[in-house]
Amino acid sequence: MSSPDISELTSVVLEVERHVADLGWDQPSQVYALADTSELVAREPTLASHIGEVVPGSLTPVEQEPLPVGRLDEVLAGIGWPPEVLGCVLVTELVVLPPSAEQEAPYEEVDIEIWAANHPERQDVRLAVGVTRDGQHASCLRVRGEEELVVDPDLADGLVDGLLATFH
């Protein structure tokens, strides 16, 4: 089987972000396994009616159990995928601060999260990042209160690395 192309991965990342956006804000981080649609329907024929036309090389996101509570990098380090999973998508909400806020930040990790959550210049964002087993990646970002979706494969290099590590 050939690798899905980057536009297919971007399309799936956008689909997953829209699905999570329909649930509203303040959602826990969620991960989705990416399966080859043709293989998925062959293994689970009852899914064919939900999927519709199967396009060769297309990916289907499969929602996984909720992620455990904890630091995202540590949670990702505990994930491993079976060979039939071609990739994964993570959707998470983050607090983003302007660079000028860095000088004011407290140094204790617990305090910094509370400080950031209450900072007057904070922005809440939802980030969706997808990777494939062969190293392709795509991502998008939505700012709370804005309709525009920023699509850029290089929005979250650290998360890309963390997700790729789940395949090793």
mmCIF file with all atom_site columns, C-alpha atoms in Angstrom:
data_model
loop_
_atom_site.group_PDB
_atom_site.id
_atom_site.type_symbol
_atom_site.label_atom_id
_atom_site.label_alt_id
_atom_site.label_comp_id
_atom_site.label_asym_id
_atom_site.label_entity_id
_atom_site.label_seq_id
_atom_site.pdbx_PDB_ins_code
_atom_site.Cartn_x
_atom_site.Cartn_y
_atom_site.Cartn_z
_atom_site.occupancy
_atom_site.B_iso_or_equiv
_atom_site.pdbx_formal_charge
_atom_site.auth_seq_id
_atom_site.auth_comp_id
_atom_site.auth_asym_id
_atom_site.auth_atom_id
_atom_site.pdbx_PDB_model_num
ATOM 1   C CA . MET A 1 1   ? 0.000   0.000  0.000  1.00 0.00 ? 1   MET A CA 1
ATOM 2   C CA . SER A 1 2   ? 1.322   3.453  -0.864 1.00 0.00 ? 2   SER A CA 1
ATOM 3   C CA . SER A 1 3   ? 1.553   6.314  1.590  1.00 0.00 ? 3   SER A CA 1
ATOM 4   C CA . PRO A 1 4   ? -1.309  8.810  1.682  1.00 0.00 ? 4   PRO A CA 1
ATOM 5   C CA . ASP A 1 5   ? -0.356  12.156 0.210  1.00 0.00 ? 5   ASP A CA 1
ATOM 6   C CA . ILE A 1 6   ? 0.021   15.303 2.271  1.00 0.00 ? 6   ILE A CA 1
ATOM 7   C CA . SER A 1 7   ? -3.206  16.839 0.933  1.00 0.00 ? 7   SER A CA 1
ATOM 8   C CA . GLU A 1 8   ? -5.116  13.756 2.168  1.00 0.00 ? 8   GLU A CA 1
ATOM 9   C CA . LEU A 1 9   ? -3.528  14.141 5.605  1.00 0.00 ? 9   LEU A CA 1
ATOM 10  C CA . THR A 1 10  ? -4.345  17.868 5.690  1.00 0.00 ? 10  THR A CA 1
ATOM 11  C CA . SER A 1 11  ? -7.936  17.088 4.710  1.00 0.00 ? 11  SER A CA 1
ATOM 12  C CA . VAL A 1 12  ? -8.277  14.575 7.563  1.00 0.00 ? 12  VAL A CA 1
ATOM 13  C CA . VAL A 1 13  ? -6.712  16.970 10.102 1.00 0.00 ? 13  VAL A CA 1
ATOM 14  C CA . LEU A 1 14  ? -9.256  19.630 9.056  1.00 0.00 ? 14  LEU A CA 1
ATOM 15  C CA . GLU A 1 15  ? -12.095 17.091 9.268  1.00 0.00 ? 15  GLU A CA 1
ATOM 16  C CA . VAL A 1 16  ? -11.088 16.086 12.805 1.00 0.00 ? 16  VAL A CA 1
ATOM 17  C CA . GLU A 1 17  ? -10.722 19.711 13.925 1.00 0.00 ? 17  GLU A CA 1
ATOM 18  C CA . ARG A 1 18  ? -14.212 20.527 12.571 1.00 0.00 ? 18  ARG A CA 1
ATOM 19  C CA . HIS A 1 19  ? -15.627 17.488 14.404 1.00 0.00 ? 19  HIS A CA 1
ATOM 20  C CA . VAL A 1 20  ? -14.089 18.646 17.696 1.00 0.00 ? 20  VAL A CA 1
ATOM 21  C CA . ALA A 1 21  ? -15.140 22.268 17.009 1.00 0.00 ? 21  ALA A CA 1
ATOM 22  C CA . ASP A 1 22  ? -18.756 21.057 16.754 1.00 0.00 ? 22  ASP A CA 1
ATOM 23  C CA . LEU A 1 23  ? -18.428 19.916 20.389 1.00 0.00 ? 23  LEU A CA 1
ATOM 24  C CA . GLY A 1 24  ? -17.464 23.434 21.508 1.00 0.00 ? 24  GLY A CA 1
ATOM 25  C CA . TRP A 1 25  ? -14.540 24.683 23.541 1.00 0.00 ? 25  TRP A CA 1
ATOM 26  C CA . ASP A 1 26  ? -13.063 23.358 26.778 1.00 0.00 ? 26  ASP A CA 1
ATOM 27  C CA . GLN A 1 27  ? -12.680 19.833 25.417 1.00 0.00 ? 27  GLN A CA 1
ATOM 28  C CA . PRO A 1 28  ? -9.991  17.474 26.708 1.00 0.00 ? 28  PRO A CA 1
ATOM 29  C CA . SER A 1 29  ? -7.125  16.546 24.378 1.00 0.00 ? 29  SER A CA 1
ATOM 30  C CA . GLN A 1 30  ? -8.181  13.754 22.045 1.00 0.00 ? 30  GLN A CA 1
ATOM 31  C CA . VAL A 1 31  ? -6.276  11.437 19.723 1.00 0.00 ? 31  VAL A CA 1
ATOM 32  C CA . TYR A 1 32  ? -7.515  9.688  16.584 1.00 0.00 ? 32  TYR A CA 1
ATOM 33  C CA . ALA A 1 33  ? -5.884  6.729  14.837 1.00 0.00 ? 33  ALA A CA 1
ATOM 34  C CA . LEU A 1 34  ? -5.715  6.997  11.042 1.00 0.00 ? 34  LEU A CA 1
ATOM 35  C CA . ALA A 1 35  ? -6.662  3.895  9.107  1.00 0.00 ? 35  ALA A CA 1
ATOM 36  C CA . ASP A 1 36  ? -6.597  3.182  5.386  1.00 0.00 ? 36  ASP A CA 1
ATOM 37  C CA . THR A 1 37  ? -10.277 3.522  4.483  1.00 0.00 ? 37  THR A CA 1
ATOM 38  C CA . SER A 1 38  ? -10.256 0.581  2.040  1.00 0.00 ? 38  SER A CA 1
ATOM 39  C CA . GLU A 1 39  ? -8.653  -1.734 4.606  1.00 0.00 ? 39  GLU A CA 1
ATOM 40  C CA . LEU A 1 40  ? -10.989 -0.519 7.347  1.00 0.00 ? 40  LEU A CA 1
ATOM 41  C CA . VAL A 1 41  ? -14.100 -1.245 5.270  1.00 0.00 ? 41  VAL A CA 1
ATOM 42  C CA . ALA A 1 42  ? -12.682 -4.642 4.256  1.00 0.00 ? 42  ALA A CA 1
ATOM 43  C CA . ARG A 1 43  ? -12.232 -5.532 7.970  1.00 0.00 ? 43  ARG A CA 1
ATOM 44  C CA . GLU A 1 44  ? -15.495 -3.908 9.089  1.00 0.00 ? 44  GLU A CA 1
ATOM 45  C CA . PRO A 1 45  ? -18.006 -4.084 6.186  1.00 0.00 ? 45  PRO A CA 1
ATOM 46  C CA . THR A 1 46  ? -20.772 -2.548 8.320  1.00 0.00 ? 46  THR A CA 1
ATOM 47  C CA . LEU A 1 47  ? -18.862 0.756  8.229  1.00 0.00 ? 47  LEU A CA 1
ATOM 48  C CA . ALA A 1 48  ? -19.326 1.069  4.459  1.00 0.00 ? 48  ALA A CA 1
ATOM 49  C CA . SER A 1 49  ? -22.776 2.648  4.859  1.00 0.00 ? 49  SER A CA 1
ATOM 50  C CA . HIS A 1 50  ? -21.341 5.330  7.182  1.00 0.00 ? 50  HIS A CA 1
ATOM 51  C CA . ILE A 1 51  ? -18.291 6.081  5.063  1.00 0.00 ? 51  ILE A CA 1
ATOM 52  C CA . GLY A 1 52  ? -19.903 6.205  1.643  1.00 0.00 ? 52  GLY A CA 1
ATOM 53  C CA . GLU A 1 53  ? -17.711 6.004  -1.441 1.00 0.00 ? 53  GLU A CA 1
ATOM 54  C CA . VAL A 1 54  ? -14.288 4.612  -0.624 1.00 0.00 ? 54  VAL A CA 1
ATOM 55  C CA . VAL A 1 55  ? -11.555 6.552  -2.382 1.00 0.00 ? 55  VAL A CA 1
ATOM 56  C CA . PRO A 1 56  ? -8.295  4.581  -2.762 1.00 0.00 ? 56  PRO A CA 1
ATOM 57  C CA . GLY A 1 57  ? -5.565  6.005  -0.532 1.00 0.00 ? 57  GLY A CA 1
ATOM 58  C CA . SER A 1 58  ? -8.014  7.850  1.723  1.00 0.00 ? 58  SER A CA 1
ATOM 59  C CA . LEU A 1 59  ? -7.663  7.901  5.485  1.00 0.00 ? 59  LEU A CA 1
ATOM 60  C CA . THR A 1 60  ? -10.377 7.470  8.085  1.00 0.00 ? 60  THR A CA 1
ATOM 61  C CA . PRO A 1 61  ? -9.921  8.908  11.585 1.00 0.00 ? 61  PRO A CA 1
ATOM 62  C CA . VAL A 1 62  ? -10.930 6.562  14.394 1.00 0.00 ? 62  VAL A CA 1
ATOM 63  C CA . GLU A 1 63  ? -11.514 8.225  17.762 1.00 0.00 ? 63  GLU A CA 1
ATOM 64  C CA . GLN A 1 64  ? -9.589  6.596  20.597 1.00 0.00 ? 64  GLN A CA 1
ATOM 65  C CA . GLU A 1 65  ? -10.268 6.404  24.319 1.00 0.00 ? 65  GLU A CA 1
ATOM 66  C CA . PRO A 1 66  ? -9.824  9.746  26.093 1.00 0.00 ? 66  PRO A CA 1
ATOM 67  C CA . LEU A 1 67  ? -6.229  10.569 26.918 1.00 0.00 ? 67  LEU A CA 1
ATOM 68  C CA . PRO A 1 68  ? -5.237  10.256 30.555 1.00 0.00 ? 68  PRO A CA 1
ATOM 69  C CA . VAL A 1 69  ? -4.790  13.454 32.528 1.00 0.00 ? 69  VAL A CA 1
ATOM 70  C CA . GLY A 1 70  ? -1.190  14.618 32.649 1.00 0.00 ? 70  GLY A CA 1
ATOM 71  C CA . ARG A 1 71  ? 1.489   16.485 30.781 1.00 0.00 ? 71  ARG A CA 1
ATOM 72  C CA . LEU A 1 72  ? 0.888   15.989 27.083 1.00 0.00 ? 72  LEU A CA 1
ATOM 73  C CA . ASP A 1 73  ? 4.505   15.038 26.318 1.00 0.00 ? 73  ASP A CA 1
ATOM 74  C CA . GLU A 1 74  ? 4.393   12.330 28.998 1.00 0.00 ? 74  GLU A CA 1
ATOM 75  C CA . VAL A 1 75  ? 0.995   11.060 27.824 1.00 0.00 ? 75  VAL A CA 1
ATOM 76  C CA . LEU A 1 76  ? 2.232   10.819 24.208 1.00 0.00 ? 76  LEU A CA 1
ATOM 77  C CA . ALA A 1 77  ? 5.332   8.938  25.362 1.00 0.00 ? 77  ALA A CA 1
ATOM 78  C CA . GLY A 1 78  ? 3.028   6.165  26.602 1.00 0.00 ? 78  GLY A CA 1
ATOM 79  C CA . ILE A 1 79  ? 1.223   5.655  23.269 1.00 0.00 ? 79  ILE A CA 1
ATOM 80  C CA . GLY A 1 80  ? 2.126   2.971  20.746 1.00 0.00 ? 80  GLY A CA 1
ATOM 81  C CA . TRP A 1 81  ? 0.251   1.927  17.620 1.00 0.00 ? 81  TRP A CA 1
ATOM 82  C CA . PRO A 1 82  ? -0.228  -1.451 15.895 1.00 0.00 ? 82  PRO A CA 1
ATOM 83  C CA . PRO A 1 83  ? 1.101   -1.777 12.317 1.00 0.00 ? 83  PRO A CA 1
ATOM 84  C CA . GLU A 1 84  ? -2.310  -1.223 10.663 1.00 0.00 ? 84  GLU A CA 1
ATOM 85  C CA . VAL A 1 85  ? -2.475  2.340  12.038 1.00 0.00 ? 85  VAL A CA 1
ATOM 86  C CA . LEU A 1 86  ? -1.014  4.606  9.350  1.00 0.00 ? 86  LEU A CA 1
ATOM 87  C CA . GLY A 1 87  ? -0.967  7.802  11.375 1.00 0.00 ? 87  GLY A CA 1
ATOM 88  C CA . CYS A 1 88  ? -2.708  9.766  14.074 1.00 0.00 ? 88  CYS A CA 1
ATOM 89  C CA . VAL A 1 89  ? -4.250  13.154 14.783 1.00 0.00 ? 89  VAL A CA 1
ATOM 90  C CA . LEU A 1 90  ? -4.120  14.961 18.117 1.00 0.00 ? 90  LEU A CA 1
ATOM 91  C CA . VAL A 1 91  ? -6.497  17.793 18.948 1.00 0.00 ? 91  VAL A CA 1
ATOM 92  C CA . THR A 1 92  ? -5.656  19.868 21.996 1.00 0.00 ? 92  THR A CA 1
ATOM 93  C CA . GLU A 1 93  ? -6.502  23.255 23.449 1.00 0.00 ? 93  GLU A CA 1
ATOM 94  C CA . LEU A 1 94  ? -3.715  25.572 24.555 1.00 0.00 ? 94  LEU A CA 1
ATOM 95  C CA . VAL A 1 95  ? -3.262  28.992 26.103 1.00 0.00 ? 95  VAL A CA 1
ATOM 96  C CA . VAL A 1 96  ? -1.027  31.241 23.997 1.00 0.00 ? 96  VAL A CA 1
ATOM 97  C CA . LEU A 1 97  ? 0.594   34.382 25.364 1.00 0.00 ? 97  LEU A CA 1
ATOM 98  C CA . PRO A 1 98  ? 2.384   37.177 23.509 1.00 0.00 ? 98  PRO A CA 1
ATOM 99  C CA . PRO A 1 99  ? 6.217   37.086 23.613 1.00 0.00 ? 99  PRO A CA 1
ATOM 100 C CA . SER A 1 100 ? 6.210   40.150 25.864 1.00 0.00 ? 100 SER A CA 1
ATOM 101 C CA . ALA A 1 101 ? 4.590   38.094 28.663 1.00 0.00 ? 101 ALA A CA 1
ATOM 102 C CA . GLU A 1 102 ? 7.634   35.812 28.953 1.00 0.00 ? 102 GLU A CA 1
ATOM 103 C CA . GLN A 1 103 ? 9.529   38.299 31.136 1.00 0.00 ? 103 GLN A CA 1
ATOM 104 C CA . GLU A 1 104 ? 6.695   38.358 33.681 1.00 0.00 ? 104 GLU A CA 1
ATOM 105 C CA . ALA A 1 105 ? 6.248   34.571 33.928 1.00 0.00 ? 105 ALA A CA 1
ATOM 106 C CA . PRO A 1 106 ? 6.779   32.839 37.275 1.00 0.00 ? 106 PRO A CA 1
ATOM 107 C CA . TYR A 1 107 ? 9.284   29.998 37.219 1.00 0.00 ? 107 TYR A CA 1
ATOM 108 C CA . GLU A 1 108 ? 7.299   27.317 39.064 1.00 0.00 ? 108 GLU A CA 1
ATOM 109 C CA . GLU A 1 109 ? 5.456   25.056 36.604 1.00 0.00 ? 109 GLU A CA 1
ATOM 110 C CA . VAL A 1 110 ? 2.225   24.835 38.632 1.00 0.00 ? 110 VAL A CA 1
ATOM 111 C CA . ASP A 1 111 ? 2.135   28.590 39.130 1.00 0.00 ? 111 ASP A CA 1
ATOM 112 C CA . ILE A 1 112 ? 2.862   29.320 35.470 1.00 0.00 ? 112 ILE A CA 1
ATOM 113 C CA . GLU A 1 113 ? -0.208  27.396 34.271 1.00 0.00 ? 113 GLU A CA 1
ATOM 114 C CA . ILE A 1 114 ? -2.490  29.308 36.623 1.00 0.00 ? 114 ILE A CA 1
ATOM 115 C CA . TRP A 1 115 ? -0.738  32.582 35.769 1.00 0.00 ? 115 TRP A CA 1
ATOM 116 C CA . ALA A 1 116 ? -1.096  31.953 32.012 1.00 0.00 ? 116 ALA A CA 1
ATOM 117 C CA . ALA A 1 117 ? -4.761  30.961 32.335 1.00 0.00 ? 117 ALA A CA 1
ATOM 118 C CA . ASN A 1 118 ? -5.491  34.271 34.058 1.00 0.00 ? 118 ASN A CA 1
ATOM 119 C CA . HIS A 1 119 ? -3.256  36.520 31.954 1.00 0.00 ? 119 HIS A CA 1
ATOM 120 C CA . PRO A 1 120 ? -5.191  39.424 30.352 1.00 0.00 ? 120 PRO A CA 1
ATOM 121 C CA . GLU A 1 121 ? -3.497  38.919 26.959 1.00 0.00 ? 121 GLU A CA 1
ATOM 122 C CA . ARG A 1 122 ? -4.068  35.174 26.774 1.00 0.00 ? 122 ARG A CA 1
ATOM 123 C CA . GLN A 1 123 ? -5.579  33.570 23.703 1.00 0.00 ? 123 GLN A CA 1
ATOM 124 C CA . ASP A 1 124 ? -7.228  30.172 23.755 1.00 0.00 ? 124 ASP A CA 1
ATOM 125 C CA . VAL A 1 125 ? -6.427  28.113 20.685 1.00 0.00 ? 125 VAL A CA 1
ATOM 126 C CA . ARG A 1 126 ? -7.358  24.665 19.429 1.00 0.00 ? 126 ARG A CA 1
ATOM 127 C CA . LEU A 1 127 ? -4.535  22.904 17.647 1.00 0.00 ? 127 LEU A CA 1
ATOM 128 C CA . ALA A 1 128 ? -4.980  19.819 15.482 1.00 0.00 ? 128 ALA A CA 1
ATOM 129 C CA . VAL A 1 129 ? -1.808  18.016 14.430 1.00 0.00 ? 129 VAL A CA 1
ATOM 130 C CA . GLY A 1 130 ? -1.631  14.921 12.257 1.00 0.00 ? 130 GLY A CA 1
ATOM 131 C CA . VAL A 1 131 ? 1.285   12.691 11.323 1.00 0.00 ? 131 VAL A CA 1
ATOM 132 C CA . THR A 1 132 ? 1.731   9.582  9.252  1.00 0.00 ? 132 THR A CA 1
ATOM 133 C CA . ARG A 1 133 ? 3.987   6.678  10.062 1.00 0.00 ? 133 ARG A CA 1
ATOM 134 C CA . ASP A 1 134 ? 6.300   7.721  7.194  1.00 0.00 ? 134 ASP A CA 1
ATOM 135 C CA . GLY A 1 135 ? 6.876   11.224 8.627  1.00 0.00 ? 135 GLY A CA 1
ATOM 136 C CA . GLN A 1 136 ? 4.340   13.422 6.843  1.00 0.00 ? 136 GLN A CA 1
ATOM 137 C CA . HIS A 1 137 ? 2.635   16.008 9.014  1.00 0.00 ? 137 HIS A CA 1
ATOM 138 C CA . ALA A 1 138 ? -0.111  18.611 8.825  1.00 0.00 ? 138 ALA A CA 1
ATOM 139 C CA . SER A 1 139 ? -1.667  20.979 11.331 1.00 0.00 ? 139 SER A CA 1
ATOM 140 C CA . CYS A 1 140 ? -4.248  23.690 11.793 1.00 0.00 ? 140 CYS A CA 1
ATOM 141 C CA . LEU A 1 141 ? -5.078  26.174 14.503 1.00 0.00 ? 141 LEU A CA 1
ATOM 142 C CA . ARG A 1 142 ? -8.260  27.977 15.514 1.00 0.00 ? 142 ARG A CA 1
ATOM 143 C CA . VAL A 1 143 ? -8.359  30.919 17.943 1.00 0.00 ? 143 VAL A CA 1
ATOM 144 C CA . ARG A 1 144 ? -11.374 30.965 20.271 1.00 0.00 ? 144 ARG A CA 1
ATOM 145 C CA . GLY A 1 145 ? -13.945 33.441 19.023 1.00 0.00 ? 145 GLY A CA 1
ATOM 146 C CA . GLU A 1 146 ? -12.626 33.487 15.454 1.00 0.00 ? 146 GLU A CA 1
ATOM 147 C CA . GLU A 1 147 ? -13.961 31.557 12.481 1.00 0.00 ? 147 GLU A CA 1
ATOM 148 C CA . GLU A 1 148 ? -10.694 31.561 10.531 1.00 0.00 ? 148 GLU A CA 1
ATOM 149 C CA . LEU A 1 149 ? -8.671  28.381 10.576 1.00 0.00 ? 149 LEU A CA 1
ATOM 150 C CA . VAL A 1 150 ? -4.907  28.715 10.095 1.00 0.00 ? 150 VAL A CA 1
ATOM 151 C CA . VAL A 1 151 ? -3.499  25.783 8.131  1.00 0.00 ? 151 VAL A CA 1
ATOM 152 C CA . ASP A 1 152 ? 0.264   25.375 8.314  1.00 0.00 ? 152 ASP A CA 1
ATOM 153 C CA . PRO A 1 153 ? 2.253   22.122 8.615  1.00 0.00 ? 153 PRO A CA 1
ATOM 154 C CA . ASP A 1 154 ? 4.805   23.791 10.890 1.00 0.00 ? 154 ASP A CA 1
ATOM 155 C CA . LEU A 1 155 ? 2.581   25.152 13.670 1.00 0.00 ? 155 LEU A CA 1
ATOM 156 C CA . ALA A 1 156 ? 3.732   22.692 16.322 1.00 0.00 ? 156 ALA A CA 1
ATOM 157 C CA . ASP A 1 157 ? 7.064   20.994 15.646 1.00 0.00 ? 157 ASP A CA 1
ATOM 158 C CA . GLY A 1 158 ? 7.272   19.660 19.209 1.00 0.00 ? 158 GLY A CA 1
ATOM 159 C CA . LEU A 1 159 ? 3.891   17.942 18.917 1.00 0.00 ? 159 LEU A CA 1
ATOM 160 C CA . VAL A 1 160 ? 4.811   16.571 15.491 1.00 0.00 ? 160 VAL A CA 1
ATOM 161 C CA . ASP A 1 161 ? 7.937   15.021 17.025 1.00 0.00 ? 161 ASP A CA 1
ATOM 162 C CA . GLY A 1 162 ? 5.940   13.655 19.965 1.00 0.00 ? 162 GLY A CA 1
ATOM 163 C CA . LEU A 1 163 ? 3.317   12.106 17.685 1.00 0.00 ? 163 LEU A CA 1
ATOM 164 C CA . LEU A 1 164 ? 5.940   10.611 15.347 1.00 0.00 ? 164 LEU A CA 1
ATOM 165 C CA . ALA A 1 165 ? 7.605   9.018  18.372 1.00 0.00 ? 165 ALA A CA 1
ATOM 166 C CA . THR A 1 166 ? 4.385   7.057  19.027 1.00 0.00 ? 166 THR A CA 1
ATOM 167 C CA . PHE A 1 167 ? 5.238   4.987  15.925 1.00 0.00 ? 167 PHE A CA 1
ATOM 168 C CA . HIS A 1 168 ? 8.698   3.872  17.099 1.00 0.00 ? 168 HIS A CA 1
#
